[in-house]
Each structure stands twice: as structure tokens, then as C-alpha cells.
């Protein structure tokens, strides 16, 4: 091996070793760090242990609209009701919703108020139902449950909602 090749190899090893050890040229002036973003919206803090996040009034009103939609079969609403909808209940609900639609009960509006915790992964709310065939709003206190991050109607509450929505006045 020639002296030149040996010197080149030693220099390369020294340079790699210095880089691996973290040696960098020293700077005489400290680096000025300039902030780029002065305010960033932060996520809201999680609720305290034992206290779940409650659904919004809009979420629950939307859920009520979906459950009472006369144009959607009960089989497509199973994920909106805790435990799903049994075939016999679903067929009756579909029939009653279509009949109420033909009767002119729809469109209906749902005004949700007084949302409160009702146990672990549960909430209750007052739901006022109004529509073209109602003399005035009909208010029901309904129960909602959170399963896997999705709010849905408790089974008996869904039945009560459909009965109120399809009532003939």
C-alpha cells in the first residue's frame, strides 16, 4: 500500500469519526431563534376522569332526524339504536313512518335542550318535536348512549321517538 493511499484512508476515517462524534465548527454568535407562529389553537383538554364529553344539541337533533327519516328502511338504521332494531319493530316503524309522511307529518324539527350526563357513556335530553301536523311541540325526555365513540338512541327512547313522530293529531 502506498503512503498516499494510507494517508487518504486515515483522513477519511478521521473525518467520519469526527462527524459521528458530533463535532461541528464552532460559531462565535449564538443562533437567534425566531418564532414563526404566535398563537396556535389547542385541542380542548379531555374531560376529567369519570366525566365523558356530552353530545351537542345538533348531534342529537341530527340523530333524531335520521331515526325518523321515512325514506330510509329500518335495516339501515341499526347503527343509530342501541342493540339495533328487531325485524318486527322495524317493519312496524317503517310502516308508521311512511303513513305519517303520507299524512303530511313531515318535515319535522327536533329542538334538543337540557343535555345532561345519565351515567357512564350515557346522556339524557329533552327533545321537542314539531311539524306541520302538530298543534304545538311535543316534548320527550330521551336517553342516548355512547358506544365506541358514536352517540345513538337507547332502544326504548328510539321507540318513544318514533311513536311521537308518527302520532296523528
mmCIF file of C-alpha atoms in Angstrom:
data_model
loop_
_atom_site.group_PDB
_atom_site.id
_atom_site.type_symbol
_atom_site.label_atom_id
_atom_site.label_comp_id
_atom_site.label_asym_id
_atom_site.label_seq_id
_atom_site.Cartn_x
_atom_site.Cartn_y
_atom_site.Cartn_z
ATOM 1 C CA UNK A 1 0.000 0.000 0.000
ATOM 2 C CA UNK A 2 1.368 3.395 -0.842
ATOM 3 C CA UNK A 3 1.822 6.153 1.658
ATOM 4 C CA UNK A 4 -0.592 8.360 -0.274
ATOM 5 C CA UNK A 5 -3.426 5.767 -0.094
ATOM 6 C CA UNK A 6 -2.724 5.197 3.605
ATOM 7 C CA UNK A 7 -2.876 8.935 4.347
ATOM 8 C CA UNK A 8 -6.106 9.359 2.375
ATOM 9 C CA UNK A 9 -7.733 6.440 4.207
ATOM 10 C CA UNK A 10 -6.652 7.788 7.605
ATOM 11 C CA UNK A 11 -8.039 11.231 6.771
ATOM 12 C CA UNK A 12 -11.363 9.723 5.697
ATOM 13 C CA UNK A 13 -11.619 7.671 8.901
ATOM 14 C CA UNK A 14 -10.829 10.768 10.984
ATOM 15 C CA UNK A 15 -13.497 12.821 9.182
ATOM 16 C CA UNK A 16 -16.126 10.116 9.639
ATOM 17 C CA UNK A 17 -15.184 9.719 13.296
ATOM 18 C CA UNK A 18 -15.448 13.459 13.915
ATOM 19 C CA UNK A 19 -18.865 13.598 12.261
ATOM 20 C CA UNK A 20 -20.084 10.618 14.276
ATOM 21 C CA UNK A 21 -18.866 12.199 17.500
ATOM 22 C CA UNK A 22 -20.840 15.334 16.742
ATOM 23 C CA UNK A 23 -18.018 17.756 16.200
ATOM 24 C CA UNK A 24 -19.085 20.786 14.250
ATOM 25 C CA UNK A 25 -17.393 24.059 13.597
ATOM 26 C CA UNK A 26 -17.864 26.430 16.490
ATOM 27 C CA UNK A 27 -19.904 29.534 15.844
ATOM 28 C CA UNK A 28 -18.972 32.736 17.593
ATOM 29 C CA UNK A 29 -22.531 34.166 17.581
ATOM 30 C CA UNK A 30 -25.489 32.486 19.284
ATOM 31 C CA UNK A 31 -28.267 31.443 16.922
ATOM 32 C CA UNK A 32 -31.322 33.675 17.044
ATOM 33 C CA UNK A 33 -34.495 31.593 17.045
ATOM 34 C CA UNK A 34 -37.476 33.474 15.680
ATOM 35 C CA UNK A 35 -40.984 32.209 16.460
ATOM 36 C CA UNK A 36 -42.973 31.525 13.337
ATOM 37 C CA UNK A 37 -46.426 31.001 14.869
ATOM 38 C CA UNK A 38 -47.517 33.211 17.729
ATOM 39 C CA UNK A 39 -50.804 31.518 18.589
ATOM 40 C CA UNK A 40 -51.995 28.051 17.771
ATOM 41 C CA UNK A 41 -55.450 26.805 18.742
ATOM 42 C CA UNK A 42 -55.051 23.937 21.140
ATOM 43 C CA UNK A 43 -57.326 20.952 21.451
ATOM 44 C CA UNK A 44 -59.678 21.276 24.402
ATOM 45 C CA UNK A 45 -58.481 19.393 27.445
ATOM 46 C CA UNK A 46 -60.018 15.965 27.933
ATOM 47 C CA UNK A 47 -62.877 15.797 30.412
ATOM 48 C CA UNK A 48 -61.935 14.880 33.978
ATOM 49 C CA UNK A 49 -61.880 11.150 34.757
ATOM 50 C CA UNK A 50 -65.378 9.771 35.160
ATOM 51 C CA UNK A 51 -66.946 12.583 33.124
ATOM 52 C CA UNK A 52 -67.436 11.914 29.418
ATOM 53 C CA UNK A 53 -67.855 14.526 26.715
ATOM 54 C CA UNK A 54 -71.572 15.153 26.157
ATOM 55 C CA UNK A 55 -73.011 15.282 22.636
ATOM 56 C CA UNK A 56 -74.075 18.622 21.188
ATOM 57 C CA UNK A 57 -77.706 19.564 20.588
ATOM 58 C CA UNK A 58 -77.026 19.488 16.836
ATOM 59 C CA UNK A 59 -75.622 15.943 17.059
ATOM 60 C CA UNK A 60 -78.712 14.698 18.881
ATOM 61 C CA UNK A 61 -81.157 16.548 16.602
ATOM 62 C CA UNK A 62 -79.398 15.033 13.580
ATOM 63 C CA UNK A 63 -79.654 11.588 15.180
ATOM 64 C CA UNK A 64 -83.406 12.089 15.749
ATOM 65 C CA UNK A 65 -83.837 13.157 12.105
ATOM 66 C CA UNK A 66 -82.011 10.050 10.896
ATOM 67 C CA UNK A 67 -84.015 7.661 13.088
ATOM 68 C CA UNK A 68 -87.353 9.128 11.952
ATOM 69 C CA UNK A 69 -86.484 9.503 8.254
ATOM 70 C CA UNK A 70 -89.401 7.842 6.418
ATOM 71 C CA UNK A 71 -87.285 7.371 3.288
ATOM 72 C CA UNK A 72 -84.716 5.111 4.978
ATOM 73 C CA UNK A 73 -85.501 1.492 5.886
ATOM 74 C CA UNK A 74 -85.018 0.303 9.452
ATOM 75 C CA UNK A 75 -82.239 -2.073 8.359
ATOM 76 C CA UNK A 76 -80.090 0.968 7.562
ATOM 77 C CA UNK A 77 -80.787 2.495 10.993
ATOM 78 C CA UNK A 78 -79.429 -0.332 13.154
ATOM 79 C CA UNK A 79 -76.272 1.636 13.981
ATOM 80 C CA UNK A 80 -78.428 4.518 15.290
ATOM 81 C CA UNK A 81 -80.189 2.500 18.013
ATOM 82 C CA UNK A 82 -78.520 0.682 20.893
ATOM 83 C CA UNK A 83 -78.793 -3.037 20.261
ATOM 84 C CA UNK A 84 -80.192 -2.460 16.768
ATOM 85 C CA UNK A 85 -83.804 -2.760 15.665
ATOM 86 C CA UNK A 86 -85.636 -6.089 15.675
ATOM 87 C CA UNK A 87 -87.333 -7.061 12.414
ATOM 88 C CA UNK A 88 -90.895 -6.888 13.765
ATOM 89 C CA UNK A 89 -90.286 -3.463 15.378
ATOM 90 C CA UNK A 90 -88.511 -2.211 12.279
ATOM 91 C CA UNK A 91 -91.263 -3.225 9.900
ATOM 92 C CA UNK A 92 -93.901 -1.548 12.092
ATOM 93 C CA UNK A 93 -91.735 1.582 12.412
ATOM 94 C CA UNK A 94 -91.193 1.750 8.639
ATOM 95 C CA UNK A 95 -94.939 1.392 8.031
ATOM 96 C CA UNK A 96 -95.835 4.044 10.624
ATOM 97 C CA UNK A 97 -93.205 6.497 9.327
ATOM 98 C CA UNK A 98 -94.396 6.112 5.717
ATOM 99 C CA UNK A 99 -98.012 6.541 6.835
ATOM 100 C CA UNK A 100 -97.100 9.705 8.787
ATOM 101 C CA UNK A 101 -95.250 11.000 5.721
ATOM 102 C CA UNK A 102 -98.324 10.457 3.520
ATOM 103 C CA UNK A 103 -100.407 12.136 6.251
ATOM 104 C CA UNK A 104 -98.241 15.273 5.993
ATOM 105 C CA UNK A 105 -96.428 14.984 9.345
ATOM 106 C CA UNK A 106 -93.060 15.677 7.737
ATOM 107 C CA UNK A 107 -90.776 17.553 7.722
ATOM 108 C CA UNK A 108 -90.387 17.519 11.488
ATOM 109 C CA UNK A 109 -87.959 19.563 13.546
ATOM 110 C CA UNK A 110 -86.206 18.462 16.710
ATOM 111 C CA UNK A 111 -85.169 21.046 19.283
ATOM 112 C CA UNK A 112 -82.810 19.445 21.813
ATOM 113 C CA UNK A 113 -82.279 21.049 25.228
ATOM 114 C CA UNK A 114 -81.166 20.140 28.756
ATOM 115 C CA UNK A 115 -78.465 17.667 27.742
ATOM 116 C CA UNK A 116 -77.172 16.056 30.923
ATOM 117 C CA UNK A 117 -74.986 13.086 31.885
ATOM 118 C CA UNK A 118 -77.016 9.979 32.740
ATOM 119 C CA UNK A 119 -74.314 7.551 33.816
ATOM 120 C CA UNK A 120 -71.201 6.183 32.173
ATOM 121 C CA UNK A 121 -71.326 6.731 28.404
ATOM 122 C CA UNK A 122 -74.906 7.974 28.640
ATOM 123 C CA UNK A 123 -76.809 11.235 28.388
ATOM 124 C CA UNK A 124 -80.400 12.375 28.562
ATOM 125 C CA UNK A 125 -82.014 15.310 26.814
ATOM 126 C CA UNK A 126 -85.378 16.936 26.289
ATOM 127 C CA UNK A 127 -86.393 16.702 22.633
ATOM 128 C CA UNK A 128 -89.231 18.925 21.409
ATOM 129 C CA UNK A 129 -90.768 17.605 18.195
ATOM 130 C CA UNK A 130 -92.665 19.990 15.952
ATOM 131 C CA UNK A 131 -94.032 19.708 12.465
ATOM 132 C CA UNK A 132 -96.873 20.654 10.146
ATOM 133 C CA UNK A 133 -99.429 18.363 11.833
ATOM 134 C CA UNK A 134 -98.510 19.132 15.458
ATOM 135 C CA UNK A 135 -100.645 21.658 17.371
ATOM 136 C CA UNK A 136 -97.524 22.532 19.346
ATOM 137 C CA UNK A 137 -94.196 20.965 20.148
ATOM 138 C CA UNK A 138 -94.360 17.558 21.800
ATOM 139 C CA UNK A 139 -91.501 17.160 24.271
ATOM 140 C CA UNK A 140 -89.997 13.816 25.230
ATOM 141 C CA UNK A 141 -87.082 13.139 27.538
ATOM 142 C CA UNK A 142 -84.893 10.692 25.632
ATOM 143 C CA UNK A 143 -81.875 8.624 26.606
ATOM 144 C CA UNK A 144 -78.731 8.425 24.480
ATOM 145 C CA UNK A 145 -75.691 6.156 24.778
ATOM 146 C CA UNK A 146 -72.143 6.430 23.504
ATOM 147 C CA UNK A 147 -70.863 3.173 22.026
ATOM 148 C CA UNK A 148 -67.394 3.199 20.538
ATOM 149 C CA UNK A 149 -67.382 6.989 20.226
ATOM 150 C CA UNK A 150 -70.767 7.125 18.435
ATOM 151 C CA UNK A 151 -73.852 8.554 20.084
ATOM 152 C CA UNK A 152 -77.054 6.600 19.481
ATOM 153 C CA UNK A 153 -80.547 6.400 20.892
ATOM 154 C CA UNK A 154 -81.209 3.974 23.703
ATOM 155 C CA UNK A 155 -83.641 1.342 22.362
ATOM 156 C CA UNK A 156 -86.760 2.355 24.326
ATOM 157 C CA UNK A 157 -86.054 6.030 23.596
ATOM 158 C CA UNK A 158 -85.968 5.253 19.859
ATOM 159 C CA UNK A 159 -89.374 3.550 20.094
ATOM 160 C CA UNK A 160 -90.790 6.538 22.031
ATOM 161 C CA UNK A 161 -89.355 8.959 19.456
ATOM 162 C CA UNK A 162 -90.869 7.070 16.512
ATOM 163 C CA UNK A 163 -94.241 6.848 18.283
ATOM 164 C CA UNK A 164 -94.220 10.601 18.948
ATOM 165 C CA UNK A 165 -93.090 11.403 15.400
ATOM 166 C CA UNK A 166 -95.814 9.268 13.834
ATOM 167 C CA UNK A 167 -98.686 10.313 16.105
ATOM 168 C CA UNK A 168 -101.713 11.584 14.242
ATOM 169 C CA UNK A 169 -103.199 14.780 15.611
#
